[in-house]
Short mmCIF file of C-alpha atoms and ligand atoms in Angstrom, two decimals:
data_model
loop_
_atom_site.label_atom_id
_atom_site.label_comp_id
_atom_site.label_asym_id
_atom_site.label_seq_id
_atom_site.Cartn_x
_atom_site.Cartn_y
_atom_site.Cartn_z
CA UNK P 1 -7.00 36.24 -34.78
CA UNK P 2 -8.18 33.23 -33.47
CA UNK P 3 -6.77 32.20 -29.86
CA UNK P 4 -6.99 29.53 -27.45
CA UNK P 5 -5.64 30.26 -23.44
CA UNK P 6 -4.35 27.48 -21.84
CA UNK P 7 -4.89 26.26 -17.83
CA UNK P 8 -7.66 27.43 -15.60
CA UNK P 9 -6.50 29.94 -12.76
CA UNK P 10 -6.25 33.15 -12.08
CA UNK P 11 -3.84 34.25 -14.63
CA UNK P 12 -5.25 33.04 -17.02
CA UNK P 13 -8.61 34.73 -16.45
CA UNK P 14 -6.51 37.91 -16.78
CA UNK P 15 -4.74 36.86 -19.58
CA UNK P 16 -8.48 36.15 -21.21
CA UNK P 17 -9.65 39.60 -19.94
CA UNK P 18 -6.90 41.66 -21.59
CA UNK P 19 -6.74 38.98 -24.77
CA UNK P 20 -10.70 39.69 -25.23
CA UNK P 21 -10.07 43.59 -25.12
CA UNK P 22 -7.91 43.30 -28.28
CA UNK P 23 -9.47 44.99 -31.62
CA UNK P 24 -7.45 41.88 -33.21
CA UNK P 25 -9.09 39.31 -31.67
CA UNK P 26 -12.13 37.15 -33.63
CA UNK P 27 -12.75 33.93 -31.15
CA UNK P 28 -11.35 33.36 -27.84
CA UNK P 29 -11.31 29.76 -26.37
CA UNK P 30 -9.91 28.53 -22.89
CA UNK P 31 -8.98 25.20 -21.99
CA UNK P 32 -10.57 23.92 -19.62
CA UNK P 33 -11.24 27.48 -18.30
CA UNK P 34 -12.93 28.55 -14.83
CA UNK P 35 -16.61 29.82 -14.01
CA UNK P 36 -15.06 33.34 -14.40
CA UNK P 37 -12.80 32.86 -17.36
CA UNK P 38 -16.65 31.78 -18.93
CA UNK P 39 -17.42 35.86 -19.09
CA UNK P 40 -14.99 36.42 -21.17
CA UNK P 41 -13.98 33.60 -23.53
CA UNK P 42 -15.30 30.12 -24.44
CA UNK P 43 -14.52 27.39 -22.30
CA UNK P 44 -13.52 23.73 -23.56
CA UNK P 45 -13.18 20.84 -21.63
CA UNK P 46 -9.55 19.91 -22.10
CA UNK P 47 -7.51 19.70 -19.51
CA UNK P 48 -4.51 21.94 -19.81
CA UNK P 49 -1.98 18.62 -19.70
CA UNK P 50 -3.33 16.90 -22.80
CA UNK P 51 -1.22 18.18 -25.22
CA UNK P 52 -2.57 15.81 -28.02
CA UNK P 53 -6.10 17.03 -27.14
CA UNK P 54 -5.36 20.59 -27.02
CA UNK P 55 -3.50 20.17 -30.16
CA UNK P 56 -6.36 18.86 -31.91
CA UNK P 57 -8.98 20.93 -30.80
CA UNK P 58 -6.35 24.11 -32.10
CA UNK P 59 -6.33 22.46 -35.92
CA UNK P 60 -9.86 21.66 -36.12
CA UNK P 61 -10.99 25.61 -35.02
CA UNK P 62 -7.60 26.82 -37.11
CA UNK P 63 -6.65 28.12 -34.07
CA UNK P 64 -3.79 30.77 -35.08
CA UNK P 65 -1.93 31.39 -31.54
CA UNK P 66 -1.66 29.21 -28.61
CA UNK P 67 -1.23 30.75 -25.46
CA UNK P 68 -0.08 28.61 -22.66
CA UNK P 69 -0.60 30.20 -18.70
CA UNK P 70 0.95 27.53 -16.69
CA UNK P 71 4.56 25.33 -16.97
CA UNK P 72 2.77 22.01 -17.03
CA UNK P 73 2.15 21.51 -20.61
CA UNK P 74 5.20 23.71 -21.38
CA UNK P 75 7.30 21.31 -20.11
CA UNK P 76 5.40 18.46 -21.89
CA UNK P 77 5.66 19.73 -24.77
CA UNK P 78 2.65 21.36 -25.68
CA UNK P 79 4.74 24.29 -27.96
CA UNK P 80 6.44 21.75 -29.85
CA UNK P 81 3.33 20.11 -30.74
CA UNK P 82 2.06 23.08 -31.91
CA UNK P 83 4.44 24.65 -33.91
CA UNK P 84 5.00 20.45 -35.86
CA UNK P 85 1.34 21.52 -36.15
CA UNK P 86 2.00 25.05 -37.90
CA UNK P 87 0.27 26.49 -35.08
CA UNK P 88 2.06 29.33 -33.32
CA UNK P 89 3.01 29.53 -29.39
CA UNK P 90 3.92 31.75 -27.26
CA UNK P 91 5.74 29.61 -25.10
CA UNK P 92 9.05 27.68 -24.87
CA UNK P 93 9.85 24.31 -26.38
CA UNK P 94 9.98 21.21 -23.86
CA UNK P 95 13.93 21.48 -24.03
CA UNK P 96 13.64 25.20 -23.40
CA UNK P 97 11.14 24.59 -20.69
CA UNK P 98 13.94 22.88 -18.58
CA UNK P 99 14.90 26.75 -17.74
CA UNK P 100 11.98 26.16 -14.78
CA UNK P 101 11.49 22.25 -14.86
CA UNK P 102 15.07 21.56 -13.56
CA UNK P 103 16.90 24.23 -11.02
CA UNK P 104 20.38 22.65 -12.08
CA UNK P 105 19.67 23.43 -15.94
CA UNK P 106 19.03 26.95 -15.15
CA UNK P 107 21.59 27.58 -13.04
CA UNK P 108 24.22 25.85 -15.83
CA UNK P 109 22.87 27.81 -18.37
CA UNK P 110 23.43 31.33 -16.11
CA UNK P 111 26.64 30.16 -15.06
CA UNK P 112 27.38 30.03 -19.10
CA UNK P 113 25.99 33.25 -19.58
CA UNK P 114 27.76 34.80 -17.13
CA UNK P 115 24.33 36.06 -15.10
CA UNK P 116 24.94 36.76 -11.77
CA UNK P 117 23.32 34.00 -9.31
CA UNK P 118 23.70 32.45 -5.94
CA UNK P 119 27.29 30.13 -5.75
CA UNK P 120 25.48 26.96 -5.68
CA UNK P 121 26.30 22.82 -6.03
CA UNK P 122 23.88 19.70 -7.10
CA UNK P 123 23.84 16.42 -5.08
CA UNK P 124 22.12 12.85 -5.97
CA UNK P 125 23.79 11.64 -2.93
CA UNK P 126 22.32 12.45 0.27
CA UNK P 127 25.43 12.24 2.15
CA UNK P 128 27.32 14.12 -0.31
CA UNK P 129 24.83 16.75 0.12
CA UNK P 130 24.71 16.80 4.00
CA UNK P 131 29.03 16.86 4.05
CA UNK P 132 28.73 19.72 1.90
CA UNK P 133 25.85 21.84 4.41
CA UNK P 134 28.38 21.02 7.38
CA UNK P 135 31.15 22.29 5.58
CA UNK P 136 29.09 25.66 4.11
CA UNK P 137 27.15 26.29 7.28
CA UNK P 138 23.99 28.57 7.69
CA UNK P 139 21.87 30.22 6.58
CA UNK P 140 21.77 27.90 3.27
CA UNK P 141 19.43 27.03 1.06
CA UNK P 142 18.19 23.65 -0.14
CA UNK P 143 15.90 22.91 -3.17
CA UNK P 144 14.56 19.86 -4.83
CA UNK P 145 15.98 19.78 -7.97
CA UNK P 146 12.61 19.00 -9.79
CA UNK P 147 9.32 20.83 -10.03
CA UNK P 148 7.35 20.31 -6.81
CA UNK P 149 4.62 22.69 -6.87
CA UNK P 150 6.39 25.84 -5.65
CA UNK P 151 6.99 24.03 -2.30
CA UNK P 152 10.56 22.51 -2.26
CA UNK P 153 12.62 25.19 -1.46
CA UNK P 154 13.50 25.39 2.34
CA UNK P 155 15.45 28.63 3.28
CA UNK P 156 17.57 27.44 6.51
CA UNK P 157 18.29 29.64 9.00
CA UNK P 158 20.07 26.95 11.27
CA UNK P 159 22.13 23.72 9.58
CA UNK P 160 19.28 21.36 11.69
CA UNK P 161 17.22 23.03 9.50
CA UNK P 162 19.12 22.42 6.07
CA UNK P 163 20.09 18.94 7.13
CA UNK P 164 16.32 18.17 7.94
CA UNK P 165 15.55 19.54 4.64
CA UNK P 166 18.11 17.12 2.86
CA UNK P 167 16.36 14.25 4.58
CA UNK P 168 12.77 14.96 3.83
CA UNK P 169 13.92 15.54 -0.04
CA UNK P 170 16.05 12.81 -0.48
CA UNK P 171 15.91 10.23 2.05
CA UNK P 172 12.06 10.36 2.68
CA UNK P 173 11.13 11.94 -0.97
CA UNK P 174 8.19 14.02 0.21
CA UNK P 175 8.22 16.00 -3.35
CA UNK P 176 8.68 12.37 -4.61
CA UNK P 177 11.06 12.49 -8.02
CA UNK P 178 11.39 15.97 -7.94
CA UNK P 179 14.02 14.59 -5.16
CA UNK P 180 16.26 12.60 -6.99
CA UNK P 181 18.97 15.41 -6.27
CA UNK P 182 19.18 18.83 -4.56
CA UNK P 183 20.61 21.75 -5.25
CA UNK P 184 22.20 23.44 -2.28
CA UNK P 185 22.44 27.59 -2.85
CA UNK P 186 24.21 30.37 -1.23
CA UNK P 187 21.39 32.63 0.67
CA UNK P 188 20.89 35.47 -0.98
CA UNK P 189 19.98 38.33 1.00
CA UNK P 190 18.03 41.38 -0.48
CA UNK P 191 14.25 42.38 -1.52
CA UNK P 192 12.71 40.09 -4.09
CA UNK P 193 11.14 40.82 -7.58
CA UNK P 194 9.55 39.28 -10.66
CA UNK P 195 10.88 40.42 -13.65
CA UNK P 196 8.92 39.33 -16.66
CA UNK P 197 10.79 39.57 -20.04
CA UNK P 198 8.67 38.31 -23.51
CA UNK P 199 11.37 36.33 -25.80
CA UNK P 200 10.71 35.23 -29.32
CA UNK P 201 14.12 32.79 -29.54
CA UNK P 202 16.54 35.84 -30.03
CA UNK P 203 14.80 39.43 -28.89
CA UNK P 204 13.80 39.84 -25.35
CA UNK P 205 11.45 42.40 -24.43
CA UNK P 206 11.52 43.74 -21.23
CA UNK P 207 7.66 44.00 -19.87
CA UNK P 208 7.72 44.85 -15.88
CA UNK P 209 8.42 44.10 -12.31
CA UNK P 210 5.88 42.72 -9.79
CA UNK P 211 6.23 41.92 -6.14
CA UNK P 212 5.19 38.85 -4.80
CA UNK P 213 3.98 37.49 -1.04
CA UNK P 214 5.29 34.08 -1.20
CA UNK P 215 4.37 33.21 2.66
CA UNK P 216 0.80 32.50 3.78
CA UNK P 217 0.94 34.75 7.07
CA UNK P 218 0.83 38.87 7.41
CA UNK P 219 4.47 39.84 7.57
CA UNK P 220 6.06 37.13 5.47
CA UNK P 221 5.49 34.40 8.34
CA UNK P 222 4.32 30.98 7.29
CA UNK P 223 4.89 28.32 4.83
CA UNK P 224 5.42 29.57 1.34
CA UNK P 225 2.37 29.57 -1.06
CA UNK P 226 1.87 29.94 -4.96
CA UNK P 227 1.38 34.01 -4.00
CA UNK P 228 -0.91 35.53 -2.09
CA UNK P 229 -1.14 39.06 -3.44
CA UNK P 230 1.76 40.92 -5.57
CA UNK P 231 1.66 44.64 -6.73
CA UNK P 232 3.20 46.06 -9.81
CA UNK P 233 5.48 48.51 -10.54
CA UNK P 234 7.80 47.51 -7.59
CA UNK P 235 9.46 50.68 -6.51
CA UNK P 236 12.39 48.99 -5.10
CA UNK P 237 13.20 47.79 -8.88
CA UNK P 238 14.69 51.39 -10.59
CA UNK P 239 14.90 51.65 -14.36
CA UNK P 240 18.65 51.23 -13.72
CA UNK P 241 18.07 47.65 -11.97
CA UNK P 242 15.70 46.85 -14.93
CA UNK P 243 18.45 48.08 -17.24
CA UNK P 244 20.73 46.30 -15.49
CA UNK P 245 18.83 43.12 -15.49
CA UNK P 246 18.54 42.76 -18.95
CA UNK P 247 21.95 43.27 -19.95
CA UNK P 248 23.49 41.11 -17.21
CA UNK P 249 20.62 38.14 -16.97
CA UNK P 250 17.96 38.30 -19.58
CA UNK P 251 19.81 38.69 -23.00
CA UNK P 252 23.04 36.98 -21.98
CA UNK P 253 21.05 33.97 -21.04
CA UNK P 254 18.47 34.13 -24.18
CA UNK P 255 21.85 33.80 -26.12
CA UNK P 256 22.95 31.00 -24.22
CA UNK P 257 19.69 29.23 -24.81
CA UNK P 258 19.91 29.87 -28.47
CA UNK P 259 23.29 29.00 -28.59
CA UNK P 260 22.47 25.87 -27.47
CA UNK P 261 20.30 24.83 -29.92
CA UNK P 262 16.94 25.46 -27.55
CA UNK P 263 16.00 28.96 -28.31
CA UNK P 264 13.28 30.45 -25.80
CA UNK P 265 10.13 31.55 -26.74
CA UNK P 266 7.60 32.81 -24.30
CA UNK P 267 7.57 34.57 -21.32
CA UNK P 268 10.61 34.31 -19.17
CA UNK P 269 10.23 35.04 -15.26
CA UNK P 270 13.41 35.66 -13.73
CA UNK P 271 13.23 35.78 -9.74
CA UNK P 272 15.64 38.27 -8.40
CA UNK P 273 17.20 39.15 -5.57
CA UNK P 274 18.23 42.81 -5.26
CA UNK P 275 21.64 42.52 -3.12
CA UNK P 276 24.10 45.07 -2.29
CA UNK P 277 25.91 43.86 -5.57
CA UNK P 278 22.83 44.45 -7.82
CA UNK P 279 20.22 41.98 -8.99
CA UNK P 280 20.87 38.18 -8.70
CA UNK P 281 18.98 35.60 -10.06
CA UNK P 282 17.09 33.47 -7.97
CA UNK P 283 15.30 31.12 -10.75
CA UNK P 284 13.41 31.46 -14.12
CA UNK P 285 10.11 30.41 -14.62
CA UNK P 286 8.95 30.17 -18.50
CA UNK P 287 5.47 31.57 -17.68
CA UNK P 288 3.89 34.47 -16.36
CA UNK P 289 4.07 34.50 -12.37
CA UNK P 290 0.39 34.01 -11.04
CA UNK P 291 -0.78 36.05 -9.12
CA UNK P 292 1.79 38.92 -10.71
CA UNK P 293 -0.04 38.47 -13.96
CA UNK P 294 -2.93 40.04 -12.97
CA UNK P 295 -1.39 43.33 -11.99
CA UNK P 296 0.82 43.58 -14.92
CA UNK P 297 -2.30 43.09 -17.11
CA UNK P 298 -4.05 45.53 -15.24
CA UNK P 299 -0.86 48.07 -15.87
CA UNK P 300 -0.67 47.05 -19.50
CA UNK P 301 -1.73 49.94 -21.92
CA UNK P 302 -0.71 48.15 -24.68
CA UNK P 303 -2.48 45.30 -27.13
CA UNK P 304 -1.40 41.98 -25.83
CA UNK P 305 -2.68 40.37 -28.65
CA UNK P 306 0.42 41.20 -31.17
CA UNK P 307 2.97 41.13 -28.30
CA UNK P 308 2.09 37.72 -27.62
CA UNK P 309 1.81 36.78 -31.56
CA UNK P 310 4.87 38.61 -32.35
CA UNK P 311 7.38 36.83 -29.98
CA UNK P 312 5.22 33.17 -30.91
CA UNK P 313 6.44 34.21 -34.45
CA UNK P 314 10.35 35.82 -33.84
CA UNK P 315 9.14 39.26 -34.65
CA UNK P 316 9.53 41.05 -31.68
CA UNK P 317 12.80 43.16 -32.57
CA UNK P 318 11.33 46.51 -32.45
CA UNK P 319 8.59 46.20 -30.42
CA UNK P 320 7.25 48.46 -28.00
CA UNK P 321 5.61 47.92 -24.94
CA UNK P 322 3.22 50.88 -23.38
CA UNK P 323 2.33 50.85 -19.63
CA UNK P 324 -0.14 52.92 -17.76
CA UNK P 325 0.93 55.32 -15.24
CA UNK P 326 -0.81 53.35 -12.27
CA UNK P 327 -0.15 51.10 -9.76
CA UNK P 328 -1.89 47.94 -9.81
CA UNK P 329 -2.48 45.84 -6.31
CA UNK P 330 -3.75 42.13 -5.88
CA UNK P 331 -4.78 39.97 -2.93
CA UNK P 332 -5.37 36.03 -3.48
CA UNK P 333 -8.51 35.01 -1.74
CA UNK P 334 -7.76 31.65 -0.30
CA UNK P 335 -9.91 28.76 1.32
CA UNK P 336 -9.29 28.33 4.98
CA UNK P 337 -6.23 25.72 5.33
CA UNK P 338 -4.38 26.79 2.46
CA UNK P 339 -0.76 25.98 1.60
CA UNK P 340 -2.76 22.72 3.50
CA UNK P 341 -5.36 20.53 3.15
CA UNK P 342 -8.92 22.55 2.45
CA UNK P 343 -12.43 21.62 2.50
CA UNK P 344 -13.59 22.56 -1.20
CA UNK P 345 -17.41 23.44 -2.06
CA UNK P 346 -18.13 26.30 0.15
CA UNK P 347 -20.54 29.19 -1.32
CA UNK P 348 -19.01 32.26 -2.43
CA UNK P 349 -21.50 35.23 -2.85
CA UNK P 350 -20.87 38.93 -2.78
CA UNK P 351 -19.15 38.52 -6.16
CA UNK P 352 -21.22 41.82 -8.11
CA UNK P 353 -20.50 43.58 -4.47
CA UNK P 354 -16.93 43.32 -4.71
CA UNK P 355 -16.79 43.91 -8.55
CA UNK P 356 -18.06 47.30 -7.62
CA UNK P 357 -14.52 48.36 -6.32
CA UNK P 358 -12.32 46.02 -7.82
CA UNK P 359 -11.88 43.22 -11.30
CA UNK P 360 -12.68 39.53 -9.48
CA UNK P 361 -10.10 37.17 -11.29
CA UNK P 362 -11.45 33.79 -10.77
CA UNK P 363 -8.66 30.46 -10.01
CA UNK P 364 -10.37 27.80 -8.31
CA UNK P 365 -14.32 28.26 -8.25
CA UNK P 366 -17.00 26.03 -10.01
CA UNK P 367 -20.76 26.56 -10.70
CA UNK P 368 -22.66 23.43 -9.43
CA UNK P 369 -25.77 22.51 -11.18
CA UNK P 370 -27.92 25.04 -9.54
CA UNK P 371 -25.31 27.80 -11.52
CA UNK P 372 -24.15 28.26 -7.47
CA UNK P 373 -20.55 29.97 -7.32
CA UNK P 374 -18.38 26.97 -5.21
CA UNK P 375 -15.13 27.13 -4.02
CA UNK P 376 -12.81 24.47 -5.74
CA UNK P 377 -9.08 24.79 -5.12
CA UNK P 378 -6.66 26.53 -2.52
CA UNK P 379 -6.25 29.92 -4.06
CA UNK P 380 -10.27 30.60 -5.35
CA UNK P 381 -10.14 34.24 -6.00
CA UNK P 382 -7.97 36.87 -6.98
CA UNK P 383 -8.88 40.68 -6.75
CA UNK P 384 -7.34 43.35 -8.38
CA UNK P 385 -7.36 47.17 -9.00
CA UNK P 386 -5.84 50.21 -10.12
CA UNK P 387 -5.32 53.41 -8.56
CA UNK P 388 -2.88 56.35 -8.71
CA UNK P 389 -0.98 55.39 -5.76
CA UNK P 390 -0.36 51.66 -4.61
CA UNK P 391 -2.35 53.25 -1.25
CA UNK P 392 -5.51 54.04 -3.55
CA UNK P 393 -4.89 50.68 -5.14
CA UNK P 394 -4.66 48.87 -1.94
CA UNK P 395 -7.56 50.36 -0.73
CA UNK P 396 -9.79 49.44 -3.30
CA UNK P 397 -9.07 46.34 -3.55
CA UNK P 398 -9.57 45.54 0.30
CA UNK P 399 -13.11 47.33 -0.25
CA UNK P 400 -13.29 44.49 -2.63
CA UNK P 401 -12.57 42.03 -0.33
CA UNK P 402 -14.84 43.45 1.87
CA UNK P 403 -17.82 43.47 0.28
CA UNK P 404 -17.13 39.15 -0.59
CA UNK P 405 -19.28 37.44 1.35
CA UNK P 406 -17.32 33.95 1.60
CA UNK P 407 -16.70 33.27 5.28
CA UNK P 408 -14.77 30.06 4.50
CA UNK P 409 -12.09 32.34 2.89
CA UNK P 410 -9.34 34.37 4.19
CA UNK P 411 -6.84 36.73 2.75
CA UNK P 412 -3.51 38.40 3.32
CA UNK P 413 -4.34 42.21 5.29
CA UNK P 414 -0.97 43.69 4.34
CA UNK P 415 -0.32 42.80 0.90
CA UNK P 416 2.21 45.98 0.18
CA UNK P 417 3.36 46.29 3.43
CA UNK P 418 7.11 46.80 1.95
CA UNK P 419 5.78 49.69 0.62
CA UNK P 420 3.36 51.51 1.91
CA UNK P 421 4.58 50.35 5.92
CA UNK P 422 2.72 47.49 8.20
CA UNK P 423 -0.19 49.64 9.27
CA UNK P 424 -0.46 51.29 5.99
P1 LIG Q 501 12.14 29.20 -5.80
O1 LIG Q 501 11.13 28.10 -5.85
O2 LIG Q 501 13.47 28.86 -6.34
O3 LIG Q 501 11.55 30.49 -6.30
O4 LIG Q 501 12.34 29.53 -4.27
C1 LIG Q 501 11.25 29.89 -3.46
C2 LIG Q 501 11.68 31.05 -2.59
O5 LIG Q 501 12.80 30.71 -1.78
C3 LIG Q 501 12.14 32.24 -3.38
O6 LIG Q 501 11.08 33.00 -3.82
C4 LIG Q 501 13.01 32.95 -2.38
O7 LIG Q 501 12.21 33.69 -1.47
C5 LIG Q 501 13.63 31.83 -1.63
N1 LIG Q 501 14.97 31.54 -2.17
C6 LIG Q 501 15.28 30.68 -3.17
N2 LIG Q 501 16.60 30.68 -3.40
C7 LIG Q 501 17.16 31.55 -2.55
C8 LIG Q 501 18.51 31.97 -2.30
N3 LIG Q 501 19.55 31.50 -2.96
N4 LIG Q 501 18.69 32.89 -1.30
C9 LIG Q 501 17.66 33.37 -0.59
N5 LIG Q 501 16.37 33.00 -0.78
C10 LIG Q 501 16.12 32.11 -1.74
N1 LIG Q 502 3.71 33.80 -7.92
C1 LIG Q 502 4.86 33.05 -8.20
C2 LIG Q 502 4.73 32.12 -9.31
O1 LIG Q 502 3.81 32.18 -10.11
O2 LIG Q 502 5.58 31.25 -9.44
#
C-alpha cells in the first residue's frame, strides 16, 4: 500500500513510525514532514493546508490511503477531495469535520443523540451571554465557539472571571472569528480522558484511553497548552466506563452523524469527563489527540496499516484491535516561553543519548544547512516509552529527558502524577 501522512508534529512522526512497521506498506510519504519524521518516511514539501496540492501529489504517486494527523485540512476539506479523487481517507468529510471545528455543532449533534454532556447555551450577543453568566453563576465555563488553537476555553472559578472571558472573546476578539459567539457550559467536575474511537461512517471501533496534561505548570497550574505529556491506558477509565462510553456517546452519535447525511470517517476523540454520573462528554476532536498519539501507538500491537484502510473504506465491522500489555508514558519537550512567545533556533543535541532509553518523536525541529538539529516551534520534542508499570515507563522516559542536552528546553517533572502520586 502506498500512503501519504499528513501535517508535521509529533503525532504524526508516530503515526509514520508505526505506519512504516507495517508488512503492508510499499512507500511512505509525509507532507511536509519534520527532520525526524525524515527517518522513517519521505518527506514532501506541501504544506499540510493545501488540499489541492496534497491532492495532486496523492494522484500522480497513486497514492492509495491518505492519512490526515491534524484538523486543519480536515476541516478544509482535504477528505472530500480525496475520495472525488478515488483516493481513500481516513478522516472525516469537511461537513463531518464540524464535530471539532464548531463547539455548538457538536454539542447539537450529542444533544440529538442523547450523549450525556455538560447543560450548555450559545450566544452571538455579548450581553446576552453576560445576562446569562449572572443568572448561572460560578464556576462556569466559557468557550469560543470556533477553533482557536486549543486556547479559548476559560474554566471560571469566579463570574469576574467568566465575564472577563466574554469580553476578551467577543467584545475584544482575541481568538478573532473563532469569537463570533460563545458557548457558555455547565462545569463539569471529574478526572479527564481521551477516548479515541476509529469510525468508518457506520462502525466505530473502540481503540483506547490516554491521559492528557493540558496546563503548562507541574500540578496542573498554568495556562493550558496543546499537551505536555499524556500516558496510556488511563487506569481511572475501567472497561465498564469504556463500555459505557461507547454505547452512551460514541455509537449514538456516529448514528446521528450518519443520519444526518454527514457520516464520520476517521478518528473520533471524545474528551470526557468522568463524573459521579459516569462519563460526560466534554468535546470531540476528529483526529488523534497529540501528544496521546504517541502512547497509544506505542501500546498498539496491532497493524495500523489495515485499521486505518479499513475504516477509510467502511470495512471496519468486525475488526479487531490488539493492544500490548504495557503502559506507555510521554513528556512534550517544550522551548522556554511556551503556551507564549519563544525564541526558535536553539541547538538541540543529546538526541542518540536520549534514544538510548526512550523513542524521540520529533514536532517542531529543523536541520539548518549545516544538517544542525534546531528548535522550530513551541512543543519541539516528544519522548516516549514503554515499560511494565507506568513507574518503569515514567522512569525511562525522564532518563530520556535527561540525557537531551537542549538547555533552551524545559519539560513537565510529574507527567503521571494522578497516578503514580506527586513525588512518584
Ligand atoms: P476544550 O477545548 O473544549 O477541550 O476545553 C479545554 C479544557 O477545558 C478541557 O480539556 C477541560 O479541561 C476544560 N473544560 C472544557 N469544558 C469543560 C466543562 N464543561 N467542565 C469542566 N471543564 C471543562
Ligand atoms: N492533546 C490534546 C489534543 O490533541 O487536542
Amino acid at each position: 500500500m502506498r500512503v501519504l501522512v499528513v501535517g508535521s508534529g509529533g503525532r504524526e512522526h508516530a503515526l509514520c513510525w508505526k505506519i512504516a512497521q507495517s508488512p503492508l506498506l510499499s512507500a511512505l510519504w509525509c507532507a511536509p514532514g519534520n527532520p525526524g519524521i525524515a527517518e522513517v518516511a519521505r518527506c514532501v514539501p506541501i504544506g499540510a493546508e493545501d488540499v489541492a496540492g496534497l491532492v495532486a501529489f496523492a494522484r500522480e504517486q497513486a497514492v492509495d490511503l491518505v492519512v490526515p494527523g491534524p484538523e486543519a485540512p480536515l476541516t478544509l476539506g482535504l477528505a472530500d477531495a480525496c475520495r472525488a479523487a478515488g483516493i481513500a481517507c481516513c478522516g472525516p468529510s469537511a461537513a463531518a469535520a464540524r464535530l471539532e471545528g464548531s463547539k455548538a455543532f457538536a454539542k447539537e449533534v450529542a444533544s440529538a443523540a442523547g450523549a450525556p454532556t455538560a447543560a450548555w447555551a450559545r450566544f452571538s450577543d455579548a450581553e446576552a451571554a453576560r445576562a446569562y453568566l449572572l443568572q448561572k453563576g460560578a464556576p462556569i465555563v466559557v468557550k469560543a465557539d470556533g477553533l482557536a488553537a486549543g486556547k479559548g476555553v476559560v474554566v471560571a472559578a469566579t463570574l469576574e472571571e467568566a465575564l472577563a472571558a466574554v469580553t476578551d472573546i467577543m467584545d475584544r476578539r482575541i481568538h478573532g472569528r473563532a469569537g463570533e459567539s460563545v458557548v457558555i457550559e455547565e462545569c463539569l467536575l471529574g478526572e479527564e480522558v481521551s477516548f479515541f474511537a476509529l469510525c468508518d461512517g457506520t462502525t466505530a471501533l473502540p481503540l483506547a484511553a490516554a491521559q492528557d496534561h493540558k496546563r503548562v505548570g507541574e500540578g496542573d497550574r498554568g495556562p493550558n497548552t496543546g499537551g505536555m505529556g499524556a500516558y496510556s491506558p488511563a487506569p481511572a477509565f475501567t472497561p465498564a466506563l469504556a463500555e459505557a462510553t461507547m454505547e452512551r456517546i460514541i455509537r449514538p452519535c456516529l448514528a446521528e452523524m450518519a443520519r444526518r447525511g454527514t457520516p464520520f470517517t476517521g478518528i473520533l476523540f471524545a474528551g470526557l469527563m468522568l463524573t459521579a454520573e459516569g462519563p460526560k462528554l466534554i468535546e470531540f476532536n476528529v483526529r488523534f489527540g497529540d501528544p496521546e498519539c504517541q502512547a497509544l501507538m506505542l501500546r498498539l500491537d496491532s497493524d495500523l496499516l489495515p485499521l486505518l484502510h479499513a475504516a477509510a473504506t467502511g470495512q471496519l465491522a468486525g475488526q479487531s484491535v490488539a493492544w500490548k500489555p504495557l503502559h506507555a508514558m510521554v513528556v512534550v519537550m517544550a522551548a522556554r516561553g511556551y503556551p507564549g512567545p519563544v525564541t526558535p533556533g536553539s541547538e538541540i543535541r543529546g538526541i542518540e543519548a536520549a534514544a538510548r532509553h526512550a523513542l524521540v518523536f520529533h514536532a517542531g525541529t529543523r536541520r539548518d544547512e549545516a544538517g544542525v538539529l534546531r528548535a522550530a516551534g513551541g512543543r519541539v520534542l516528544h519522548l516516549a516509552a514503554t515499560g511494565e508499570t507506568l513507574r518503569e515507563a515514567r522512569d525511562a522516559v525522564y532518563r530520556a529527558v535527561d540525557a537531551l542536552d537542549w538547555p533552551e528546553g524545559f519539560c513537565r517533572r510529574d507527567i503521571g502524577w494522578r497516578v503514580l502520586g506527586a513525588a512518584g
